[in-house]
PDB file of C-alpha atoms and ligand atoms in Angstrom:
ATOM      1  CA  UNK C1199      24.647 -63.621 -52.666  1.00 38.00           C
ATOM      2  CA  UNK C1200      24.318 -63.684 -56.389  1.00 43.00           C
ATOM      3  CA  UNK C1201      26.603 -65.998 -58.224  1.00 45.00           C
ATOM      4  CA  UNK C1202      28.507 -64.160 -60.935  1.00 51.00           C
ATOM      5  CA  UNK C1203      28.528 -65.813 -64.326  1.00 50.00           C
ATOM      6  CA  UNK C1204      31.081 -65.681 -67.120  1.00 48.00           C
ATOM      7  CA  UNK C1205      34.803 -66.277 -67.373  1.00 57.00           C
ATOM      8  CA  UNK C1206      37.733 -64.109 -66.356  1.00 74.00           C
ATOM      9  CA  UNK C1207      37.065 -61.595 -69.092  1.00 92.00           C
ATOM     10  CA  UNK C1208      33.365 -60.859 -69.143  1.00 96.00           C
ATOM     11  CA  UNK C1209      33.733 -58.208 -71.873  1.00 95.00           C
ATOM     12  CA  UNK C1210      35.313 -60.773 -74.197  1.00 95.00           C
ATOM     13  CA  UNK C1211      32.580 -63.303 -73.333  1.00 96.00           C
ATOM     14  CA  UNK C1212      29.906 -60.769 -74.345  1.00 97.00           C
ATOM     15  CA  UNK C1213      31.683 -60.155 -77.669  1.00 97.00           C
ATOM     16  CA  UNK C1214      32.214 -63.892 -78.257  1.00 97.00           C
ATOM     17  CA  UNK C1215      28.508 -64.492 -77.625  1.00 97.00           C
ATOM     18  CA  UNK C1216      27.702 -61.868 -80.279  1.00 98.00           C
ATOM     19  CA  UNK C1217      25.675 -59.735 -77.878  1.00 98.00           C
ATOM     20  CA  UNK C1218      27.783 -56.690 -78.769  1.00 98.00           C
ATOM     21  CA  UNK C1219      30.095 -56.180 -81.753  1.00 97.00           C
ATOM     22  CA  UNK C1220      33.211 -54.020 -81.510  1.00 95.00           C
ATOM     23  CA  UNK C1221      34.202 -51.381 -84.079  1.00 96.00           C
ATOM     24  CA  UNK C1222      37.750 -50.180 -84.752  1.00 96.00           C
ATOM     25  CA  UNK C1223      37.268 -47.433 -82.136  1.00 97.00           C
ATOM     26  CA  UNK C1224      37.244 -48.314 -78.451  1.00 96.00           C
ATOM     27  CA  UNK C1225      33.868 -47.777 -76.835  1.00 96.00           C
ATOM     28  CA  UNK C1226      31.870 -47.699 -80.086  1.00 97.00           C
ATOM     29  CA  UNK C1227      29.941 -50.965 -80.438  1.00 97.00           C
ATOM     30  CA  UNK C1228      26.952 -52.421 -82.283  1.00 98.00           C
ATOM     31  CA  UNK C1229      24.111 -54.037 -80.351  1.00 98.00           C
ATOM     32  CA  UNK C1230      22.558 -57.399 -81.263  1.00 98.00           C
ATOM     33  CA  UNK C1231      18.833 -58.129 -81.360  1.00 98.00           C
ATOM     34  CA  UNK C1232      19.066 -60.054 -78.091  1.00 98.00           C
ATOM     35  CA  UNK C1233      20.854 -57.152 -76.393  1.00 98.00           C
ATOM     36  CA  UNK C1234      18.282 -54.668 -77.703  1.00 98.00           C
ATOM     37  CA  UNK C1235      15.473 -56.908 -76.456  1.00 98.00           C
ATOM     38  CA  UNK C1236      16.873 -56.592 -72.928  1.00 98.00           C
ATOM     39  CA  UNK C1237      17.191 -52.799 -73.272  1.00 98.00           C
ATOM     40  CA  UNK C1238      13.598 -52.541 -74.507  1.00 98.00           C
ATOM     41  CA  UNK C1239      12.351 -54.859 -71.762  1.00 98.00           C
ATOM     42  CA  UNK C1240      14.083 -52.767 -69.125  1.00 98.00           C
ATOM     43  CA  UNK C1241      12.667 -49.545 -70.533  1.00 98.00           C
ATOM     44  CA  UNK C1242       9.135 -50.952 -70.441  1.00 98.00           C
ATOM     45  CA  UNK C1243       9.797 -52.049 -66.837  1.00 98.00           C
ATOM     46  CA  UNK C1244      10.878 -48.507 -65.884  1.00 98.00           C
ATOM     47  CA  UNK C1245       7.869 -47.026 -67.667  1.00 98.00           C
ATOM     48  CA  UNK C1246       5.522 -49.278 -65.667  1.00 98.00           C
ATOM     49  CA  UNK C1247       7.141 -48.346 -62.370  1.00 97.00           C
ATOM     50  CA  UNK C1248       7.348 -44.656 -63.276  1.00 97.00           C
ATOM     51  CA  UNK C1249       3.697 -44.347 -64.311  1.00 97.00           C
ATOM     52  CA  UNK C1250       2.786 -42.500 -61.086  1.00 97.00           C
ATOM     53  CA  UNK C1251       5.076 -39.634 -62.172  1.00 96.00           C
ATOM     54  CA  UNK C1252       2.612 -38.768 -64.957  1.00 96.00           C
ATOM     55  CA  UNK C1253       5.587 -37.540 -66.909  1.00 98.00           C
ATOM     56  CA  UNK C1254       5.469 -35.862 -70.296  1.00 97.00           C
ATOM     57  CA  UNK C1255       7.457 -37.885 -72.821  1.00 98.00           C
ATOM     58  CA  UNK C1256      10.124 -36.171 -74.931  1.00 98.00           C
ATOM     59  CA  UNK C1257      12.652 -37.872 -77.204  1.00 97.00           C
ATOM     60  CA  UNK C1258      15.515 -35.727 -78.447  1.00 96.00           C
ATOM     61  CA  UNK C1259      17.908 -36.548 -81.287  1.00 96.00           C
ATOM     62  CA  UNK C1260      21.546 -37.047 -80.189  1.00 96.00           C
ATOM     63  CA  UNK C1261      22.362 -33.410 -81.074  1.00 96.00           C
ATOM     64  CA  UNK C1262      21.464 -30.127 -79.432  1.00 96.00           C
ATOM     65  CA  UNK C1263      22.127 -26.476 -80.236  1.00 96.00           C
ATOM     66  CA  UNK C1264      25.668 -25.227 -79.705  1.00 96.00           C
ATOM     67  CA  UNK C1265      24.199 -21.997 -78.283  1.00 96.00           C
ATOM     68  CA  UNK C1266      22.453 -24.014 -75.543  1.00 95.00           C
ATOM     69  CA  UNK C1267      25.630 -25.973 -74.848  1.00 95.00           C
ATOM     70  CA  UNK C1268      27.293 -22.625 -74.147  1.00 93.00           C
ATOM     71  CA  UNK C1269      24.839 -21.953 -71.321  1.00 92.00           C
ATOM     72  CA  UNK C1270      25.799 -24.956 -69.182  1.00 89.00           C
ATOM     73  CA  UNK C1271      29.215 -25.183 -67.559  1.00 86.00           C
ATOM     74  CA  UNK C1272      30.147 -28.346 -69.450  1.00 90.00           C
ATOM     75  CA  UNK C1273      33.130 -26.779 -71.225  1.00 91.00           C
ATOM     76  CA  UNK C1274      34.509 -25.654 -67.856  1.00 89.00           C
ATOM     77  CA  UNK C1275      33.820 -28.918 -66.036  1.00 89.00           C
ATOM     78  CA  UNK C1276      34.119 -31.732 -68.606  1.00 91.00           C
ATOM     79  CA  UNK C1277      36.127 -30.454 -71.613  1.00 92.00           C
ATOM     80  CA  UNK C1278      37.730 -33.879 -72.054  1.00 92.00           C
ATOM     81  CA  UNK C1279      34.344 -35.532 -72.677  1.00 94.00           C
ATOM     82  CA  UNK C1280      32.723 -33.126 -75.149  1.00 95.00           C
ATOM     83  CA  UNK C1281      31.720 -33.897 -78.703  1.00 97.00           C
ATOM     84  CA  UNK C1282      31.361 -31.134 -81.260  1.00 97.00           C
ATOM     85  CA  UNK C1283      29.867 -31.476 -84.755  1.00 97.00           C
ATOM     86  CA  UNK C1284      31.897 -30.063 -87.638  1.00 97.00           C
ATOM     87  CA  UNK C1285      31.142 -29.889 -91.323  1.00 97.00           C
ATOM     88  CA  UNK C1286      32.427 -28.500 -94.628  1.00 97.00           C
ATOM     89  CA  UNK C1287      31.208 -25.076 -95.746  1.00 96.00           C
ATOM     90  CA  UNK C1288      33.956 -24.099 -98.183  1.00 95.00           C
ATOM     91  CA  UNK C1289      34.144 -23.202-101.875  1.00 96.00           C
ATOM     92  CA  UNK C1290      34.888 -25.591-104.740  1.00 97.00           C
ATOM     93  CA  UNK C1291      38.563 -24.634-104.361  1.00 96.00           C
ATOM     94  CA  UNK C1292      38.447 -25.474-100.667  1.00 95.00           C
ATOM     95  CA  UNK C1293      36.816 -28.773-101.600  1.00 96.00           C
ATOM     96  CA  UNK C1294      39.649 -29.691-103.964  1.00 96.00           C
ATOM     97  CA  UNK C1295      42.111 -28.959-101.146  1.00 95.00           C
ATOM     98  CA  UNK C1296      40.040 -31.033 -98.729  1.00 95.00           C
ATOM     99  CA  UNK C1297      39.980 -34.036-101.077  1.00 96.00           C
ATOM    100  CA  UNK C1298      43.723 -33.717-101.793  1.00 96.00           C
ATOM    101  CA  UNK C1299      44.513 -33.668 -98.072  1.00 95.00           C
ATOM    102  CA  UNK C1300      42.183 -36.631 -97.561  1.00 96.00           C
ATOM    103  CA  UNK C1301      43.768 -38.632-100.372  1.00 97.00           C
ATOM    104  CA  UNK C1302      47.293 -37.761 -99.199  1.00 96.00           C
ATOM    105  CA  UNK C1303      46.475 -39.144 -95.790  1.00 96.00           C
ATOM    106  CA  UNK C1304      46.871 -35.681 -94.217  1.00 95.00           C
ATOM    107  CA  UNK C1305      44.705 -34.251 -91.469  1.00 95.00           C
ATOM    108  CA  UNK C1306      41.769 -33.196 -93.677  1.00 95.00           C
ATOM    109  CA  UNK C1307      39.626 -32.175 -90.679  1.00 95.00           C
ATOM    110  CA  UNK C1308      41.489 -28.857 -90.288  1.00 90.00           C
ATOM    111  CA  UNK C1309      39.401 -27.380 -93.103  1.00 87.00           C
ATOM    112  CA  UNK C1310      36.118 -28.172 -91.377  1.00 96.00           C
ATOM    113  CA  UNK C1311      34.133 -25.615 -89.448  1.00 96.00           C
ATOM    114  CA  UNK C1312      31.836 -26.057 -86.501  1.00 96.00           C
ATOM    115  CA  UNK C1313      28.191 -26.796 -87.247  1.00 97.00           C
ATOM    116  CA  UNK C1314      25.471 -25.321 -85.050  1.00 97.00           C
ATOM    117  CA  UNK C1315      25.218 -28.484 -82.961  1.00 98.00           C
ATOM    118  CA  UNK C1316      26.974 -30.445 -80.215  1.00 98.00           C
ATOM    119  CA  UNK C1317      26.572 -34.102 -79.250  1.00 98.00           C
ATOM    120  CA  UNK C1318      24.434 -34.458 -76.113  1.00 97.00           C
ATOM    121  CA  UNK C1319      26.559 -35.155 -73.002  1.00 95.00           C
ATOM    122  CA  UNK C1320      23.577 -35.957 -70.714  1.00 94.00           C
ATOM    123  CA  UNK C1321      20.006 -36.791 -71.666  1.00 96.00           C
ATOM    124  CA  UNK C1322      18.476 -33.909 -69.696  1.00 95.00           C
ATOM    125  CA  UNK C1323      20.589 -31.039 -71.122  1.00 95.00           C
ATOM    126  CA  UNK C1324      18.411 -30.373 -74.201  1.00 96.00           C
ATOM    127  CA  UNK C1325      15.298 -30.113 -72.010  1.00 97.00           C
ATOM    128  CA  UNK C1326      16.172 -27.024 -69.985  1.00 97.00           C
ATOM    129  CA  UNK C1327      16.339 -24.492 -72.857  1.00 97.00           C
ATOM    130  CA  UNK C1328      12.749 -25.454 -73.748  1.00 96.00           C
ATOM    131  CA  UNK C1329      11.516 -24.483 -70.273  1.00 97.00           C
ATOM    132  CA  UNK C1330      12.795 -20.905 -70.279  1.00 97.00           C
ATOM    133  CA  UNK C1331      10.285 -18.502 -68.718  1.00 97.00           C
ATOM    134  CA  UNK C1332       7.838 -18.862 -65.855  1.00 97.00           C
ATOM    135  CA  UNK C1333       7.096 -22.393 -64.740  1.00 95.00           C
ATOM    136  CA  UNK C1334       3.443 -23.136 -64.043  1.00 88.00           C
ATOM    137  CA  UNK C1335       3.317 -25.849 -61.404  1.00 91.00           C
ATOM    138  CA  UNK C1336       5.903 -28.589 -61.254  1.00 95.00           C
ATOM    139  CA  UNK C1337       6.853 -30.626 -64.312  1.00 96.00           C
ATOM    140  CA  UNK C1338       8.135 -34.135 -64.712  1.00 98.00           C
ATOM    141  CA  UNK C1339       9.602 -35.145 -68.060  1.00 98.00           C
ATOM    142  CA  UNK C1340      10.450 -38.653 -69.265  1.00 98.00           C
ATOM    143  CA  UNK C1341      13.520 -38.578 -71.528  1.00 98.00           C
ATOM    144  CA  UNK C1342      15.613 -41.039 -73.456  1.00 97.00           C
ATOM    145  CA  UNK C1343      18.564 -40.021 -75.568  1.00 97.00           C
ATOM    146  CA  UNK C1344      21.801 -41.185 -77.072  1.00 97.00           C
ATOM    147  CA  UNK C1345      24.560 -39.403 -75.204  1.00 97.00           C
ATOM    148  CA  UNK C1346      28.228 -38.992 -76.101  1.00 97.00           C
ATOM    149  CA  UNK C1347      31.254 -38.929 -73.816  1.00 96.00           C
ATOM    150  CA  UNK C1348      34.715 -39.088 -75.282  1.00 97.00           C
ATOM    151  CA  UNK C1349      36.313 -41.615 -72.973  1.00 94.00           C
ATOM    152  CA  UNK C1350      37.678 -44.392 -75.193  1.00 95.00           C
ATOM    153  CA  UNK C1351      38.200 -47.489 -73.049  1.00 94.00           C
ATOM    154  CA  UNK C1352      38.679 -51.219 -73.365  1.00 93.00           C
ATOM    155  CA  UNK C1353      36.218 -51.657 -70.504  1.00 94.00           C
ATOM    156  CA  UNK C1354      33.060 -52.701 -72.365  1.00 95.00           C
ATOM    157  CA  UNK C1355      30.530 -50.905 -70.107  1.00 95.00           C
ATOM    158  CA  UNK C1356      32.375 -47.611 -70.657  1.00 95.00           C
ATOM    159  CA  UNK C1357      31.016 -46.714 -74.090  1.00 97.00           C
ATOM    160  CA  UNK C1358      31.516 -43.456 -75.962  1.00 97.00           C
ATOM    161  CA  UNK C1359      27.913 -43.422 -77.152  1.00 97.00           C
ATOM    162  CA  UNK C1360      25.063 -44.954 -75.168  1.00 97.00           C
ATOM    163  CA  UNK C1361      21.460 -44.390 -74.102  1.00 98.00           C
ATOM    164  CA  UNK C1362      20.188 -42.800 -70.935  1.00 97.00           C
ATOM    165  CA  UNK C1363      16.607 -42.994 -69.754  1.00 98.00           C
ATOM    166  CA  UNK C1364      15.679 -40.213 -67.334  1.00 98.00           C
ATOM    167  CA  UNK C1365      12.882 -38.739 -65.297  1.00 98.00           C
ATOM    168  CA  UNK C1366      13.539 -35.050 -64.695  1.00 98.00           C
ATOM    169  CA  UNK C1367      11.644 -32.964 -62.145  1.00 98.00           C
ATOM    170  CA  UNK C1368      11.482 -29.186 -62.445  1.00 98.00           C
ATOM    171  CA  UNK C1369       9.920 -27.172 -59.616  1.00 98.00           C
ATOM    172  CA  UNK C1370      10.678 -25.809 -56.176  1.00 98.00           C
ATOM    173  CA  UNK C1371      13.737 -26.806 -54.152  1.00 97.00           C
ATOM    174  CA  UNK C1372      11.566 -29.175 -52.073  1.00 98.00           C
ATOM    175  CA  UNK C1373       9.987 -30.801 -55.136  1.00 98.00           C
ATOM    176  CA  UNK C1374      13.372 -31.366 -56.771  1.00 98.00           C
ATOM    177  CA  UNK C1375      14.829 -32.798 -53.566  1.00 97.00           C
ATOM    178  CA  UNK C1376      11.813 -35.084 -53.055  1.00 98.00           C
ATOM    179  CA  UNK C1377      12.212 -36.390 -56.631  1.00 98.00           C
ATOM    180  CA  UNK C1378      15.861 -37.222 -56.034  1.00 98.00           C
ATOM    181  CA  UNK C1379      15.027 -38.949 -52.758  1.00 98.00           C
ATOM    182  CA  UNK C1380      12.095 -40.890 -54.243  1.00 98.00           C
ATOM    183  CA  UNK C1381      14.256 -42.193 -57.092  1.00 98.00           C
ATOM    184  CA  UNK C1382      17.275 -42.829 -54.888  1.00 98.00           C
ATOM    185  CA  UNK C1383      15.183 -45.527 -53.218  1.00 98.00           C
ATOM    186  CA  UNK C1384      13.106 -46.581 -56.197  1.00 98.00           C
ATOM    187  CA  UNK C1385      15.977 -46.980 -58.665  1.00 98.00           C
ATOM    188  CA  UNK C1386      17.780 -49.235 -56.201  1.00 98.00           C
ATOM    189  CA  UNK C1387      14.613 -51.276 -55.517  1.00 98.00           C
ATOM    190  CA  UNK C1388      13.899 -51.703 -59.236  1.00 98.00           C
ATOM    191  CA  UNK C1389      17.426 -52.949 -59.889  1.00 98.00           C
ATOM    192  CA  UNK C1390      17.487 -55.237 -56.826  1.00 98.00           C
ATOM    193  CA  UNK C1391      14.138 -56.646 -57.926  1.00 98.00           C
ATOM    194  CA  UNK C1392      15.842 -57.816 -61.155  1.00 98.00           C
ATOM    195  CA  UNK C1393      18.249 -59.895 -59.063  1.00 98.00           C
ATOM    196  CA  UNK C1394      21.172 -57.492 -59.500  1.00 98.00           C
ATOM    197  CA  UNK C1395      23.638 -57.261 -56.567  1.00 98.00           C
ATOM    198  CA  UNK C1396      23.135 -53.494 -56.544  1.00 98.00           C
ATOM    199  CA  UNK C1397      24.292 -50.988 -53.932  1.00 98.00           C
ATOM    200  CA  UNK C1398      23.609 -47.262 -53.644  1.00 98.00           C
ATOM    201  CA  UNK C1399      26.466 -44.859 -52.868  1.00 96.00           C
ATOM    202  CA  UNK C1400      27.120 -41.109 -52.712  1.00 95.00           C
ATOM    203  CA  UNK C1401      29.056 -40.067 -55.804  1.00 90.00           C
ATOM    204  CA  UNK C1402      30.478 -37.135 -57.728  1.00 90.00           C
ATOM    205  CA  UNK C1403      30.804 -36.244 -61.382  1.00 88.00           C
ATOM    206  CA  UNK C1404      34.260 -36.525 -63.036  1.00 86.00           C
ATOM    207  CA  UNK C1405      35.012 -32.772 -62.978  1.00 88.00           C
ATOM    208  CA  UNK C1406      38.121 -31.976 -65.021  1.00 89.00           C
ATOM    209  CA  UNK C1407      41.563 -31.201 -63.696  1.00 87.00           C
ATOM    210  CA  UNK C1408      42.847 -29.808 -60.447  1.00 84.00           C
ATOM    211  CA  UNK C1409      40.120 -27.174 -60.321  1.00 81.00           C
ATOM    212  CA  UNK C1410      37.610 -29.987 -60.494  1.00 89.00           C
ATOM    213  CA  UNK C1411      38.672 -31.328 -57.124  1.00 88.00           C
ATOM    214  CA  UNK C1412      36.784 -28.613 -55.288  1.00 87.00           C
ATOM    215  CA  UNK C1413      33.689 -29.173 -57.434  1.00 88.00           C
ATOM    216  CA  UNK C1414      33.795 -32.910 -56.619  1.00 91.00           C
ATOM    217  CA  UNK C1415      34.132 -32.214 -52.895  1.00 88.00           C
ATOM    218  CA  UNK C1416      31.315 -29.648 -52.934  1.00 88.00           C
ATOM    219  CA  UNK C1417      29.002 -32.030 -54.792  1.00 89.00           C
ATOM    220  CA  UNK C1418      29.620 -34.691 -52.142  1.00 90.00           C
ATOM    221  CA  UNK C1419      29.326 -32.259 -49.245  1.00 89.00           C
ATOM    222  CA  UNK C1420      25.960 -31.064 -50.507  1.00 91.00           C
ATOM    223  CA  UNK C1421      24.833 -34.692 -50.950  1.00 90.00           C
ATOM    224  CA  UNK C1422      23.782 -34.001 -54.544  1.00 93.00           C
ATOM    225  CA  UNK C1423      24.610 -37.239 -56.363  1.00 96.00           C
ATOM    226  CA  UNK C1424      24.037 -40.943 -55.745  1.00 97.00           C
ATOM    227  CA  UNK C1425      24.862 -43.887 -57.945  1.00 97.00           C
ATOM    228  CA  UNK C1426      23.687 -47.480 -58.061  1.00 98.00           C
ATOM    229  CA  UNK C1427      26.653 -49.777 -58.617  1.00 98.00           C
ATOM    230  CA  UNK C1428      26.837 -53.400 -59.788  1.00 98.00           C
ATOM    231  CA  UNK C1429      29.916 -55.520 -60.532  1.00 97.00           C
ATOM    232  CA  UNK C1430      30.086 -56.034 -64.309  1.00 97.00           C
ATOM    233  CA  UNK C1431      33.666 -56.364 -65.554  1.00 95.00           C
ATOM    234  CA  UNK C1432      35.228 -56.000 -62.105  1.00 93.00           C
ATOM    235  CA  UNK C1433      34.204 -56.890 -58.574  1.00 92.00           C
ATOM    236  CA  UNK C1434      36.653 -54.365 -57.076  1.00 93.00           C
ATOM    237  CA  UNK C1435      35.456 -51.529 -59.288  1.00 94.00           C
ATOM    238  CA  UNK C1436      31.721 -52.000 -59.768  1.00 96.00           C
ATOM    239  CA  UNK C1437      30.013 -50.155 -62.617  1.00 97.00           C
ATOM    240  CA  UNK C1438      27.581 -47.253 -62.082  1.00 97.00           C
ATOM    241  CA  UNK C1439      24.326 -48.190 -63.839  1.00 98.00           C
ATOM    242  CA  UNK C1440      22.015 -45.469 -62.515  1.00 98.00           C
ATOM    243  CA  UNK C1441      22.415 -42.058 -60.896  1.00 97.00           C
ATOM    244  CA  UNK C1442      20.086 -39.772 -58.982  1.00 97.00           C
ATOM    245  CA  UNK C1443      21.035 -36.133 -59.098  1.00 96.00           C
ATOM    246  CA  UNK C1444      19.981 -32.869 -57.551  1.00 96.00           C
ATOM    247  CA  UNK C1445      21.183 -29.855 -59.569  1.00 95.00           C
ATOM    248  CA  UNK C1446      19.890 -27.185 -57.154  1.00 96.00           C
ATOM    249  CA  UNK C1447      19.074 -24.095 -59.268  1.00 96.00           C
ATOM    250  CA  UNK C1448      22.027 -24.467 -61.670  1.00 94.00           C
ATOM    251  CA  UNK C1449      19.882 -25.139 -64.765  1.00 96.00           C
ATOM    252  CA  UNK C1450      17.048 -22.870 -63.575  1.00 97.00           C
ATOM    253  CA  UNK C1451      19.549 -20.008 -63.405  1.00 96.00           C
ATOM    254  CA  UNK C1452      21.420 -20.887 -66.618  1.00 95.00           C
ATOM    255  CA  UNK C1453      18.238 -21.142 -68.700  1.00 96.00           C
ATOM    256  CA  UNK C1454      16.006 -18.548 -67.007  1.00 97.00           C
ATOM    257  CA  UNK C1455      13.431 -21.081 -65.733  1.00 98.00           C
ATOM    258  CA  UNK C1456      11.562 -19.129 -63.047  1.00 98.00           C
ATOM    259  CA  UNK C1457       9.115 -20.031 -60.306  1.00 97.00           C
ATOM    260  CA  UNK C1458       6.044 -17.776 -59.944  1.00 96.00           C
ATOM    261  CA  UNK C1459       7.914 -15.758 -57.244  1.00 96.00           C
ATOM    262  CA  UNK C1460      10.662 -14.958 -59.758  1.00 96.00           C
ATOM    263  CA  UNK C1461      13.325 -17.200 -58.199  1.00 97.00           C
ATOM    264  CA  UNK C1462      15.085 -19.799 -60.360  1.00 98.00           C
ATOM    265  CA  UNK C1463      13.517 -23.280 -60.534  1.00 98.00           C
ATOM    266  CA  UNK C1464      15.329 -26.279 -59.076  1.00 98.00           C
ATOM    267  CA  UNK C1465      15.837 -29.503 -61.008  1.00 97.00           C
ATOM    268  CA  UNK C1466      16.642 -33.131 -60.231  1.00 98.00           C
ATOM    269  CA  UNK C1467      16.919 -36.225 -62.387  1.00 97.00           C
ATOM    270  CA  UNK C1468      17.222 -39.983 -62.209  1.00 98.00           C
ATOM    271  CA  UNK C1469      19.179 -41.559 -65.047  1.00 98.00           C
ATOM    272  CA  UNK C1470      19.391 -45.200 -66.077  1.00 98.00           C
ATOM    273  CA  UNK C1471      22.339 -46.254 -68.246  1.00 98.00           C
ATOM    274  CA  UNK C1472      20.536 -48.679 -70.538  1.00 98.00           C
ATOM    275  CA  UNK C1473      23.544 -50.502 -72.029  1.00 98.00           C
ATOM    276  CA  UNK C1474      25.223 -50.844 -68.644  1.00 98.00           C
ATOM    277  CA  UNK C1475      22.046 -52.236 -67.092  1.00 98.00           C
ATOM    278  CA  UNK C1476      21.747 -54.798 -69.892  1.00 98.00           C
ATOM    279  CA  UNK C1477      25.402 -55.779 -69.342  1.00 98.00           C
ATOM    280  CA  UNK C1478      24.850 -56.034 -65.565  1.00 98.00           C
ATOM    281  CA  UNK C1479      21.913 -58.391 -66.219  1.00 98.00           C
ATOM    282  CA  UNK C1480      23.998 -60.585 -68.547  1.00 98.00           C
ATOM    283  CA  UNK C1481      26.829 -60.618 -66.008  1.00 97.00           C
ATOM    284  CA  UNK C1482      24.556 -61.553 -63.121  1.00 98.00           C
ATOM    285  CA  UNK C1483      22.209 -64.025 -64.816  1.00 98.00           C
ATOM    286  CA  UNK C1484      24.350 -65.421 -67.628  1.00 97.00           C
ATOM    287  CA  UNK C1485      24.882 -64.786 -71.321  1.00 98.00           C
ATOM    288  CA  UNK C1486      21.884 -66.872 -72.430  1.00 97.00           C
ATOM    289  CA  UNK C1487      18.398 -65.524 -71.682  1.00 97.00           C
ATOM    290  CA  UNK C1488      17.205 -69.144 -71.275  1.00 97.00           C
ATOM    291  CA  UNK C1489      19.322 -69.355 -68.108  1.00 97.00           C
ATOM    292  CA  UNK C1490      17.848 -66.234 -66.485  1.00 98.00           C
ATOM    293  CA  UNK C1491      15.471 -66.613 -63.535  1.00 98.00           C
ATOM    294  CA  UNK C1492      11.837 -66.874 -64.680  1.00 98.00           C
ATOM    295  CA  UNK C1493      10.830 -63.941 -62.464  1.00 97.00           C
ATOM    296  CA  UNK C1494      13.408 -61.626 -64.070  1.00 98.00           C
ATOM    297  CA  UNK C1495      12.388 -62.665 -67.576  1.00 98.00           C
ATOM    298  CA  UNK C1496       8.751 -62.096 -66.663  1.00 98.00           C
ATOM    299  CA  UNK C1497       9.472 -58.585 -65.305  1.00 98.00           C
ATOM    300  CA  UNK C1498      11.289 -57.719 -68.540  1.00 98.00           C
ATOM    301  CA  UNK C1499       8.804 -59.460 -70.827  1.00 97.00           C
ATOM    302  CA  UNK C1500      11.574 -61.711 -72.210  1.00 96.00           C
TER     303      UNK C1500
HETATM  304 ZN1   ZN D 373      19.916 -35.654 -66.001  1.00 83.89          ZN
END
């Protein structure tokens, strides 16, 4: 058993230690140098243990085209989490009105119009549009992105904007399934090896509303999603710090990614929630890096 460190309110302890700094909006926080060091150390650790994947590296900005957003079912499944970019495209007269509304404390955002971009809801979404057409062989892509989910919460690990590191496999149904299975085991091993009291469990995405119930049940029935969980702010409700997902041919179909026989490609991904993993490490090993086990610090180069 791992001894859990920290007081009753781990989130407050993290803030008091200056590891993270709150803003006036719940779930939007600044990261300290020490916190970032842990994130970087973990990423290097994943890169070392993912080297056999011979993955192509791609780093997207936190935005992707609105037109591509329209091709995934996000608006149907997760409307409550989306983030849309809006801007001002009006005349000088419209500008005067905008400034007046702003200065009067009115809702000045009504005069804004949508820009051509959305905030990324999952690190792998911007990849699929780039793969449209016939796939030659299987591809593995190493991604890291800032992602946005509008779920303001006082629970520190539940941030509105955070980073996901992913390895995505695109290929046949068997190749995608094998990738998910490989990383279901490997992600758990990598996290256990850092001394985290991690467990792997079948999971489902938070599909919206009553209609989402069926989607959740189907996802579980088809055994498509697993999560690695670690107690961070609660022992009863441990936090998901990694997920391993099989998407079947959903993205292959949506983005016209075809196998040589013309059928849609299958995809699978492993995702690591970098901030949550850092928080799980601080929870498990203590708020001061000096107190962490030597082996864990060595693995993370800290
Ligand atoms: Zn993904």
